[in-house]
Amino acid sequence: MSQTPTRADFDQYMVPNYSPQKAIPVRGEGSRLWDQEGREYIDFAGGIAVNSLGHCHPVLVNALTKQANTLWHLSNVYTNEPALALARTLVERTFADKVYLCSSGGEANEAALKLARRWAHDNVGEHKNRIVSFSQSFHGRTFFTVSVGGQPKYSQGFGPVPGGIVHGEFNDLASVRDLIDDDTCAVMVEPMQGEGGIVPATQEFLQGLRDLCDAHDALLIFDEVQTGVGRTGSLYAYMEYGVTPDILTSAKGLGGGFPVGAMLTTDRVAPAMAIGTHGSTYGGNALASAVALAAIEHIGQPDVLEGVKRRHDLFREHLETINRKHGVFKEIRGKGLLVGAEMASEYEGRAKDILPLAIEEGVMALIAGPNVLRMAPSLVIPEADIAEGMMRLERAIARLVAGQ
Ligand SMILES: Cc1ncc(COP(=O)(O)O)c(C=O)c1O
């Protein structure tokens, strides 16, 4: 029998683009995980807003195993029933008329950006190719998406970036007015910046972007890769704002842990993605589609979405209680179960120091930039797990404060 893999194998065999924690979880159930040594953790990280129904949720396990025993993959030379059912459900439940399926958020955004450029090219002309995005935004790791993203560290050192991309300031409409013109084909924005620090867009900002796009015949793209599929307490965050995009991207929680992505758009825009313009071998894969369909149908139930809002209040109350005792946070913010706690000035840049202490205390969390502790747990995390996880988090924070 082969040797059990260890954390040292990561350094030996994997390219060094990540630096994972020491513990290797081997099993998960609901919002709890167990590592190789049998230590148990409460999961407030949710695989970075992916495990929308926790670990091994029976609804997803059933969908996956049923499909695994039926049909896995065909490629786009054929279509398949799960992909068609998923596309129909996404259309029925959103503004969209048409769907493109792929395997990740970066791929969904790549498709969205290419579609916007191609739509403008076909309908207006080559010159209408400018893309407006925002500082601190994050849209994925393909070269187009890191270039559109507003964090230069992700595109530096890889050679010339594609042209025609400009960045305004998030929640600052005046900065967009200075950048947008009739040569703009698209404005891409997250309704709540995730990697950029859990910063919700204001109502005026999103509505203003819609109006500016309409005035300049540009497409409004909402990147809901992190905020979508119930994460904020609505099926998609745009629904809370009442501002409708022309293109929306979804991934992460859509598959509940199975890699899948989707780009949603309208009948006005979709024809620009004509035969041969874009594609993916795995897009619309039967296994991925079956799981995503089960996830969206389950999460889209009113009581599940209501539960997300209720749990948000619990997270906030617990974090405020911790903060009253320890004074480590400047602000607690977010929506639904995408919650951020910005560090107080005394602890500036030290959110990452909480993570290993939290792991030692038995709770997994995330950061969003150096200054924000982020939580993105299962949308159905039991209230007892929230309480227990918060006790563990408090012990970690007490240790940070004590300088241990
Ligand atoms: C808003 C947003 N867009 C896109 C992505 C990229 O998604 P993926 O890592 O699945 O390519 C992420 C990932 O963090 C994200 O938060």
GROMACS .gro file of C-alpha atoms and ligand atoms in nm:
model
  420
    1MET     CA    1   0.000   0.000   0.000
    2SER     CA    2   0.127   0.349  -0.076
    3GLN     CA    3   0.240   0.577   0.207
    4THR     CA    4  -0.012   0.821   0.355
    5PRO     CA    5   0.053   1.167   0.203
    6THR     CA    6   0.181   1.435   0.441
    7ARG     CA    7   0.204   1.814   0.435
    8ALA     CA    8   0.575   1.778   0.345
    9ASP     CA    9   0.464   1.620   0.016
   10PHE     CA   10   0.307   1.952  -0.079
   11ASP     CA   11   0.646   2.124  -0.071
   12GLN     CA   12   0.811   1.835  -0.250
   13TYR     CA   13   0.562   1.771  -0.530
   14MET     CA   14   0.344   2.079  -0.582
   15VAL     CA   15   0.442   2.407  -0.751
   16PRO     CA   16   0.492   2.663  -0.475
   17ASN     CA   17   0.199   2.896  -0.558
   18TYR     CA   18   0.013   2.819  -0.233
   19SER     CA   19   0.109   2.788   0.130
   20PRO     CA   20  -0.160   2.566   0.285
   21GLN     CA   21  -0.210   2.522   0.658
   22LYS     CA   22  -0.032   2.230   0.826
   23ALA     CA   23  -0.341   2.020   0.899
   24ILE     CA   24  -0.478   1.799   0.620
   25PRO     CA   25  -0.853   1.747   0.657
   26VAL     CA   26  -0.958   1.402   0.546
   27ARG     CA   27  -1.333   1.395   0.615
   28GLY     CA   28  -1.618   1.642   0.638
   29GLU     CA   29  -1.979   1.632   0.747
   30GLY     CA   30  -2.200   1.940   0.761
   31SER     CA   31  -1.990   2.222   0.905
   32ARG     CA   32  -1.735   1.998   1.076
   33LEU     CA   33  -1.410   1.854   0.940
   34TRP     CA   34  -1.160   1.603   1.074
   35ASP     CA   35  -0.789   1.594   0.994
   36GLN     CA   36  -0.543   1.305   0.959
   37GLU     CA   37  -0.492   1.300   1.337
   38GLY     CA   38  -0.866   1.292   1.405
   39ARG     CA   39  -0.875   1.654   1.526
   40GLU     CA   40  -1.209   1.819   1.462
   41TYR     CA   41  -1.264   2.167   1.317
   42ILE     CA   42  -1.567   2.388   1.269
   43ASP     CA   43  -1.567   2.526   0.918
   44PHE     CA   44  -1.633   2.901   0.889
   45ALA     CA   45  -1.429   2.910   0.565
   46GLY     CA   46  -1.657   2.695   0.351
   47GLY     CA   47  -1.386   2.630   0.093
   48ILE     CA   48  -1.384   3.008   0.019
   49ALA     CA   49  -1.761   3.049  -0.020
   50VAL     CA   50  -1.792   2.722  -0.214
   51ASN     CA   51  -1.932   2.458   0.023
   52SER     CA   52  -2.272   2.624   0.022
   53LEU     CA   53  -2.440   2.323   0.183
   54GLY     CA   54  -2.146   2.222   0.399
   55HIS     CA   55  -1.961   1.895   0.349
   56CYS     CA   56  -2.124   1.587   0.198
   57HIS     CA   57  -2.480   1.725   0.212
   58PRO     CA   58  -2.715   1.434   0.128
   59VAL     CA   59  -2.891   1.633  -0.147
   60LEU     CA   60  -2.561   1.684  -0.330
   61VAL     CA   61  -2.423   1.337  -0.255
   62ASN     CA   62  -2.743   1.185  -0.399
   63ALA     CA   63  -2.731   1.401  -0.711
   64LEU     CA   64  -2.363   1.322  -0.767
   65THR     CA   65  -2.383   0.948  -0.708
   66LYS     CA   66  -2.699   0.911  -0.916
   67GLN     CA   67  -2.535   1.093  -1.205
   68ALA     CA   68  -2.205   0.907  -1.151
   69ASN     CA   69  -2.389   0.582  -1.211
   70THR     CA   70  -2.564   0.715  -1.523
   71LEU     CA   71  -2.346   0.938  -1.742
   72TRP     CA   72  -2.037   1.147  -1.669
   73HIS     CA   73  -1.929   1.341  -1.973
   74LEU     CA   74  -2.001   1.387  -2.341
   75SER     CA   75  -1.824   1.712  -2.447
   76ASN     CA   76  -2.000   1.991  -2.633
   77VAL     CA   77  -2.038   1.781  -2.945
   78TYR     CA   78  -2.350   1.646  -2.768
   79THR     CA   79  -2.569   1.808  -2.508
   80ASN     CA   80  -2.701   1.633  -2.197
   81GLU     CA   81  -3.009   1.642  -1.976
   82PRO     CA   82  -2.850   1.777  -1.655
   83ALA     CA   83  -2.690   2.071  -1.842
   84LEU     CA   84  -3.020   2.158  -2.009
   85ALA     CA   85  -3.211   2.132  -1.682
   86LEU     CA   86  -2.953   2.352  -1.506
   87ALA     CA   87  -2.965   2.616  -1.781
   88ARG     CA   88  -3.346   2.618  -1.775
   89THR     CA   89  -3.351   2.657  -1.395
   90LEU     CA   90  -3.100   2.946  -1.407
   91VAL     CA   91  -3.312   3.119  -1.673
   92GLU     CA   92  -3.638   3.062  -1.487
   93ARG     CA   93  -3.496   3.196  -1.160
   94THR     CA   94  -3.309   3.504  -1.288
   95PHE     CA   95  -3.318   3.790  -1.543
   96ALA     CA   96  -3.135   3.574  -1.795
   97ASP     CA   97  -3.255   3.425  -2.125
   98LYS     CA   98  -2.941   3.230  -2.210
   99VAL     CA   99  -2.665   3.046  -2.020
  100TYR     CA  100  -2.306   2.943  -2.097
  101LEU     CA  101  -2.171   2.668  -1.870
  102CYS     CA  102  -1.807   2.626  -1.772
  103SER     CA  103  -1.603   2.500  -1.477
  104SER     CA  104  -1.490   2.796  -1.263
  105GLY     CA  105  -1.542   3.162  -1.180
  106GLY     CA  106  -1.241   3.275  -1.377
  107GLU     CA  107  -1.372   3.093  -1.684
  108ALA     CA  108  -1.720   3.243  -1.642
  109ASN     CA  109  -1.566   3.591  -1.624
  110GLU     CA  110  -1.336   3.525  -1.918
  111ALA     CA  111  -1.646   3.430  -2.118
  112ALA     CA  112  -1.832   3.742  -1.997
  113LEU     CA  113  -1.549   3.975  -2.098
  114LYS     CA  114  -1.503   3.810  -2.437
  115LEU     CA  115  -1.878   3.822  -2.497
  116ALA     CA  116  -1.892   4.194  -2.412
  117ARG     CA  117  -1.607   4.274  -2.650
  118ARG     CA  118  -1.752   4.058  -2.926
  119TRP     CA  119  -2.101   4.203  -2.881
  120ALA     CA  120  -1.968   4.558  -2.912
  121HIS     CA  121  -1.748   4.459  -3.207
  122ASP     CA  122  -2.038   4.300  -3.393
  123ASN     CA  123  -2.296   4.567  -3.313
  124VAL     CA  124  -2.095   4.891  -3.313
  125GLY     CA  125  -1.736   4.840  -3.424
  126GLU     CA  126  -1.381   4.747  -3.329
  127HIS     CA  127  -1.325   5.077  -3.142
  128LYS     CA  128  -1.589   5.000  -2.877
  129ASN     CA  129  -1.365   4.778  -2.664
  130ARG     CA  130  -1.299   4.967  -2.337
  131ILE     CA  131  -1.369   4.787  -2.012
  132VAL     CA  132  -1.424   4.971  -1.684
  133SER     CA  133  -1.348   4.783  -1.364
  134PHE     CA  134  -1.258   4.883  -1.006
  135SER     CA  135  -0.963   4.905  -0.771
  136GLN     CA  136  -0.943   4.607  -0.537
  137SER     CA  137  -1.182   4.402  -0.752
  138PHE     CA  138  -1.108   4.036  -0.814
  139HIS     CA  139  -1.237   3.840  -1.112
  140GLY     CA  140  -1.014   3.533  -1.141
  141ARG     CA  141  -0.665   3.424  -1.245
  142THR     CA  142  -0.683   3.394  -1.623
  143PHE     CA  143  -0.476   3.665  -1.788
  144PHE     CA  144  -0.779   3.864  -1.906
  145THR     CA  145  -0.944   3.843  -1.563
  146VAL     CA  146  -0.633   3.941  -1.364
  147SER     CA  147  -0.592   4.236  -1.600
  148VAL     CA  148  -0.952   4.347  -1.547
  149GLY     CA  149  -0.923   4.282  -1.173
  150GLY     CA  150  -0.812   4.579  -0.969
  151GLN     CA  151  -0.520   4.422  -0.781
  152PRO     CA  152  -0.207   4.478  -0.994
  153LYS     CA  153  -0.004   4.225  -0.789
  154TYR     CA  154  -0.190   3.947  -0.972
  155SER     CA  155  -0.096   4.064  -1.324
  156GLN     CA  156   0.254   4.201  -1.262
  157GLY     CA  157   0.548   4.002  -1.394
  158PHE     CA  158   0.353   3.822  -1.665
  159GLY     CA  159   0.433   4.054  -1.954
  160PRO     CA  160   0.214   4.307  -2.133
  161VAL     CA  161  -0.147   4.315  -2.015
  162PRO     CA  162  -0.432   4.343  -2.268
  163GLY     CA  163  -0.515   4.705  -2.350
  164GLY     CA  164  -0.838   4.900  -2.315
  165ILE     CA  165  -0.891   4.829  -1.944
  166VAL     CA  166  -0.939   5.113  -1.692
  167HIS     CA  167  -1.009   5.111  -1.319
  168GLY     CA  168  -1.236   5.340  -1.122
  169GLU     CA  169  -1.295   5.355  -0.747
  170PHE     CA  170  -1.555   5.119  -0.602
  171ASN     CA  171  -1.864   5.298  -0.468
  172ASP     CA  172  -1.748   5.624  -0.631
  173LEU     CA  173  -1.971   5.703  -0.925
  174ALA     CA  174  -1.785   6.022  -1.011
  175SER     CA  175  -1.472   5.816  -1.084
  176VAL     CA  176  -1.673   5.612  -1.336
  177ARG     CA  177  -1.817   5.921  -1.505
  178ASP     CA  178  -1.457   6.025  -1.580
  179LEU     CA  179  -1.375   5.688  -1.740
  180ILE     CA  180  -1.682   5.576  -1.929
  181ASP     CA  181  -1.757   5.689  -2.285
  182ASP     CA  182  -1.915   5.560  -2.605
  183ASP     CA  183  -1.610   5.340  -2.667
  184THR     CA  184  -1.682   5.150  -2.344
  185CYS     CA  185  -1.820   4.801  -2.411
  186ALA     CA  186  -1.861   4.691  -2.049
  187VAL     CA  187  -1.846   4.778  -1.682
  188MET     CA  188  -1.759   4.479  -1.462
  189VAL     CA  189  -1.834   4.490  -1.089
  190GLU     CA  190  -1.890   4.269  -0.787
  191PRO     CA  191  -2.210   4.367  -0.602
  192MET     CA  192  -2.002   4.311  -0.290
  193GLN     CA  193  -1.625   4.308  -0.326
  194GLY     CA  194  -1.511   3.976  -0.178
  195GLU     CA  195  -1.134   3.937  -0.207
  196GLY     CA  196  -1.113   4.318  -0.187
  197GLY     CA  197  -1.229   4.318   0.176
  198ILE     CA  198  -1.604   4.234   0.196
  199VAL     CA  199  -1.731   4.574   0.083
  200PRO     CA  200  -2.097   4.588  -0.027
  201ALA     CA  201  -2.180   4.821  -0.317
  202THR     CA  202  -2.419   5.101  -0.232
  203GLN     CA  203  -2.760   5.114  -0.397
  204GLU     CA  204  -2.673   5.448  -0.564
  205PHE     CA  205  -2.351   5.305  -0.702
  206LEU     CA  206  -2.505   5.003  -0.874
  207GLN     CA  207  -2.804   5.202  -0.998
  208GLY     CA  208  -2.566   5.473  -1.122
  209LEU     CA  209  -2.357   5.214  -1.309
  210ARG     CA  210  -2.674   5.082  -1.473
  211ASP     CA  211  -2.769   5.435  -1.583
  212LEU     CA  212  -2.420   5.513  -1.713
  213CYS     CA  213  -2.408   5.184  -1.907
  214ASP     CA  214  -2.747   5.261  -2.062
  215ALA     CA  215  -2.635   5.613  -2.155
  216HIS     CA  216  -2.325   5.480  -2.334
  217ASP     CA  217  -2.470   5.155  -2.471
  218ALA     CA  218  -2.227   4.952  -2.258
  219LEU     CA  219  -2.299   4.617  -2.094
  220LEU     CA  220  -2.319   4.590  -1.717
  221ILE     CA  221  -2.151   4.272  -1.591
  222PHE     CA  222  -2.212   4.158  -1.234
  223ASP     CA  223  -1.950   3.917  -1.106
  224GLU     CA  224  -2.154   3.712  -0.859
  225VAL     CA  225  -1.899   3.432  -0.836
  226GLN     CA  226  -1.866   3.491  -0.461
  227THR     CA  227  -2.201   3.660  -0.381
  228GLY     CA  228  -2.427   3.430  -0.583
  229VAL     CA  229  -2.641   3.125  -0.507
  230GLY     CA  230  -2.782   3.238  -0.176
  231ARG     CA  231  -2.460   3.365  -0.022
  232THR     CA  232  -2.608   3.707   0.060
  233GLY     CA  233  -2.955   3.575   0.152
  234SER     CA  234  -3.106   3.620  -0.196
  235LEU     CA  235  -3.052   3.376  -0.482
  236TYR     CA  236  -2.830   3.644  -0.641
  237ALA     CA  237  -2.726   3.969  -0.476
  238TYR     CA  238  -2.851   4.182  -0.768
  239MET     CA  239  -3.205   4.087  -0.667
  240GLU     CA  240  -3.166   4.279  -0.340
  241TYR     CA  241  -3.064   4.592  -0.527
  242GLY     CA  242  -3.328   4.569  -0.798
  243VAL     CA  243  -3.055   4.654  -1.051
  244THR     CA  244  -3.039   4.409  -1.340
  245PRO     CA  245  -2.714   4.339  -1.527
  246ASP     CA  246  -2.674   4.237  -1.891
  247ILE     CA  247  -2.435   3.959  -1.797
  248LEU     CA  248  -2.394   3.778  -1.464
  249THR     CA  249  -2.130   3.525  -1.367
  250SER     CA  250  -2.175   3.250  -1.110
  251ALA     CA  251  -1.948   2.973  -0.978
  252LYS     CA  252  -1.817   2.882  -0.630
  253GLY     CA  253  -2.139   2.800  -0.434
  254LEU     CA  254  -2.316   2.694  -0.754
  255GLY     CA  255  -2.158   2.351  -0.734
  256GLY     CA  256  -2.139   2.331  -0.355
  257GLY     CA  257  -1.785   2.193  -0.394
  258PHE     CA  258  -1.805   2.045  -0.743
  259PRO     CA  259  -1.626   2.265  -1.001
  260VAL     CA  260  -1.882   2.446  -1.216
  261GLY     CA  261  -1.938   2.798  -1.348
  262ALA     CA  262  -2.206   2.977  -1.545
  263MET     CA  263  -2.238   3.296  -1.743
  264LEU     CA  264  -2.590   3.428  -1.773
  265THR     CA  265  -2.705   3.683  -2.028
  266THR     CA  266  -2.997   3.813  -2.232
  267ASP     CA  267  -3.136   3.744  -2.578
  268ARG     CA  268  -3.005   4.087  -2.684
  269VAL     CA  269  -2.643   3.999  -2.604
  270ALA     CA  270  -2.618   3.620  -2.642
  271PRO     CA  271  -2.612   3.604  -3.025
  272ALA     CA  272  -2.261   3.755  -3.023
  273MET     CA  273  -2.139   3.425  -2.879
  274ALA     CA  274  -2.207   3.257  -3.211
  275ILE     CA  275  -2.093   2.908  -3.309
  276GLY     CA  276  -1.717   2.874  -3.275
  277THR     CA  277  -1.656   3.203  -3.090
  278HIS     CA  278  -1.590   3.044  -2.752
  279GLY     CA  279  -1.600   2.707  -2.578
  280SER     CA  280  -1.475   2.461  -2.318
  281THR     CA  281  -1.437   2.083  -2.318
  282TYR     CA  282  -1.586   2.049  -1.970
  283GLY     CA  283  -1.851   2.323  -1.985
  284GLY     CA  284  -2.189   2.164  -1.921
  285ASN     CA  285  -2.031   1.843  -1.792
  286ALA     CA  286  -2.311   1.612  -1.681
  287LEU     CA  287  -2.173   1.543  -1.332
  288ALA     CA  288  -2.113   1.912  -1.259
  289SER     CA  289  -2.453   2.014  -1.397
  290ALA     CA  290  -2.641   1.750  -1.196
  291VAL     CA  291  -2.479   1.869  -0.873
  292ALA     CA  292  -2.533   2.239  -0.954
  293LEU     CA  293  -2.898   2.177  -1.037
  294ALA     CA  294  -2.951   2.005  -0.702
  295ALA     CA  295  -2.765   2.285  -0.521
  296ILE     CA  296  -2.958   2.571  -0.676
  297GLU     CA  297  -3.294   2.400  -0.631
  298HIS     CA  298  -3.219   2.333  -0.265
  299ILE     CA  299  -3.068   2.672  -0.184
  300GLY     CA  300  -3.337   2.857  -0.380
  301GLN     CA  301  -3.606   2.749  -0.134
  302PRO     CA  302  -3.741   3.048   0.060
  303ASP     CA  303  -3.672   2.895   0.403
  304VAL     CA  304  -3.305   2.826   0.314
  305LEU     CA  305  -3.257   3.187   0.196
  306GLU     CA  306  -3.435   3.320   0.507
  307GLY     CA  307  -3.204   3.102   0.718
  308VAL     CA  308  -2.901   3.274   0.565
  309LYS     CA  309  -3.027   3.614   0.685
  310ARG     CA  310  -3.098   3.479   1.033
  311ARG     CA  311  -2.751   3.329   1.054
  312HIS     CA  312  -2.600   3.660   0.943
  313ASP     CA  313  -2.748   3.823   1.253
  314LEU     CA  314  -2.601   3.547   1.470
  315PHE     CA  315  -2.254   3.590   1.319
  316ARG     CA  316  -2.272   3.965   1.370
  317GLU     CA  317  -2.391   3.933   1.732
  318HIS     CA  318  -2.114   3.688   1.819
  319LEU     CA  319  -1.845   3.901   1.652
  320GLU     CA  320  -1.971   4.212   1.829
  321THR     CA  321  -1.961   4.031   2.162
  322ILE     CA  322  -1.602   3.920   2.093
  323ASN     CA  323  -1.515   4.275   1.995
  324ARG     CA  324  -1.665   4.426   2.311
  325LYS     CA  325  -1.427   4.207   2.511
  326HIS     CA  326  -1.114   4.231   2.297
  327GLY     CA  327  -1.145   4.545   2.082
  328VAL     CA  328  -0.974   4.393   1.778
  329PHE     CA  329  -1.218   4.501   1.506
  330LYS     CA  330  -1.291   4.842   1.358
  331GLU     CA  331  -1.598   4.732   1.163
  332ILE     CA  332  -1.808   4.420   1.111
  333ARG     CA  333  -1.976   4.413   0.771
  334GLY     CA  334  -2.107   4.202   0.486
  335LYS     CA  335  -2.434   4.042   0.389
  336GLY     CA  336  -2.581   3.701   0.454
  337LEU     CA  337  -2.304   3.451   0.517
  338LEU     CA  338  -2.025   3.655   0.362
  339VAL     CA  339  -1.907   3.837   0.671
  340GLY     CA  340  -1.597   4.051   0.717
  341ALA     CA  341  -1.442   4.195   1.031
  342GLU     CA  342  -1.192   4.472   0.961
  343MET     CA  343  -0.904   4.488   1.208
  344ALA     CA  344  -0.873   4.788   1.442
  345SER     CA  345  -0.576   5.018   1.372
  346GLU     CA  346  -0.379   4.861   1.658
  347TYR     CA  347  -0.398   4.526   1.473
  348GLU     CA  348  -0.358   4.670   1.122
  349GLY     CA  349  -0.261   4.401   0.869
  350ARG     CA  350  -0.286   4.119   1.124
  351ALA     CA  351  -0.599   3.937   1.011
  352LYS     CA  352  -0.378   3.657   0.872
  353ASP     CA  353  -0.223   3.602   1.216
  354ILE     CA  354  -0.563   3.490   1.344
  355LEU     CA  355  -0.590   3.198   1.099
  356PRO     CA  356  -0.322   2.962   1.242
  357LEU     CA  357  -0.437   3.040   1.599
  358ALA     CA  358  -0.795   2.965   1.494
  359ILE     CA  359  -0.688   2.634   1.340
  360GLU     CA  360  -0.511   2.544   1.667
  361GLU     CA  361  -0.834   2.624   1.852
  362GLY     CA  362  -1.037   2.415   1.606
  363VAL     CA  363  -1.206   2.665   1.376
  364MET     CA  364  -1.132   2.749   1.012
  365ALA     CA  365  -1.169   3.105   0.887
  366LEU     CA  366  -1.043   3.316   0.596
  367ILE     CA  367  -0.901   3.657   0.527
  368ALA     CA  368  -0.998   3.908   0.257
  369GLY     CA  369  -0.680   4.109   0.213
  370PRO     CA  370  -0.439   4.162   0.503
  371ASN     CA  371  -0.683   4.357   0.718
  372VAL     CA  372  -1.012   4.171   0.708
  373LEU     CA  373  -1.105   3.846   0.878
  374ARG     CA  374  -1.360   3.677   0.651
  375MET     CA  375  -1.617   3.408   0.713
  376ALA     CA  376  -1.810   3.227   0.438
  377PRO     CA  377  -1.955   2.915   0.602
  378SER     CA  378  -2.218   2.671   0.484
  379LEU     CA  379  -2.551   2.845   0.423
  380VAL     CA  380  -2.715   2.583   0.645
  381ILE     CA  381  -2.457   2.578   0.925
  382PRO     CA  382  -2.632   2.462   1.246
  383GLU     CA  383  -2.670   2.735   1.508
  384ALA     CA  384  -2.488   2.514   1.763
  385ASP     CA  385  -2.186   2.504   1.529
  386ILE     CA  386  -2.191   2.884   1.500
  387ALA     CA  387  -2.188   2.916   1.880
  388GLU     CA  388  -1.912   2.656   1.926
  389GLY     CA  389  -1.705   2.799   1.639
  390MET     CA  390  -1.732   3.147   1.784
  391MET     CA  391  -1.611   3.023   2.124
  392ARG     CA  392  -1.307   2.877   1.951
  393LEU     CA  393  -1.255   3.194   1.747
  394GLU     CA  394  -1.270   3.401   2.062
  395ARG     CA  395  -0.997   3.186   2.219
  396ALA     CA  396  -0.782   3.247   1.908
  397ILE     CA  397  -0.842   3.621   1.926
  398ALA     CA  398  -0.766   3.629   2.299
  399ARG     CA  399  -0.432   3.467   2.214
  400LEU     CA  400  -0.364   3.727   1.943
  401VAL     CA  401  -0.437   4.003   2.193
  402ALA     CA  402  -0.215   3.838   2.455
  403GLY     CA  403   0.063   3.817   2.195
  404GLN     CA  404   0.086   3.437   2.207
  405LIG     C1  405  -1.568   3.768  -0.731
  405LIG     C2  406  -1.485   3.656  -0.783
  405LIG     N1  407  -1.475   3.639  -0.915
  405LIG     C3  408  -1.402   3.539  -0.968
  405LIG     C4  409  -1.331   3.452  -0.887
  405LIG     C5  410  -1.248   3.343  -0.949
  405LIG     O1  411  -1.313   3.221  -0.938
  405LIG     P1  412  -1.232   3.084  -0.961
  405LIG     O2  413  -1.127   3.078  -0.857
  405LIG     O3  414  -1.338   2.976  -0.950
  405LIG     O4  415  -1.175   3.091  -1.099
  405LIG     C6  416  -1.338   3.468  -0.749
  405LIG     C7  417  -1.260   3.379  -0.660
  405LIG     O5  418  -1.228   3.411  -0.548
  405LIG     C8  419  -1.415   3.573  -0.695
  405LIG     O6  420  -1.425   3.592  -0.563
   0.00000   0.00000   0.00000
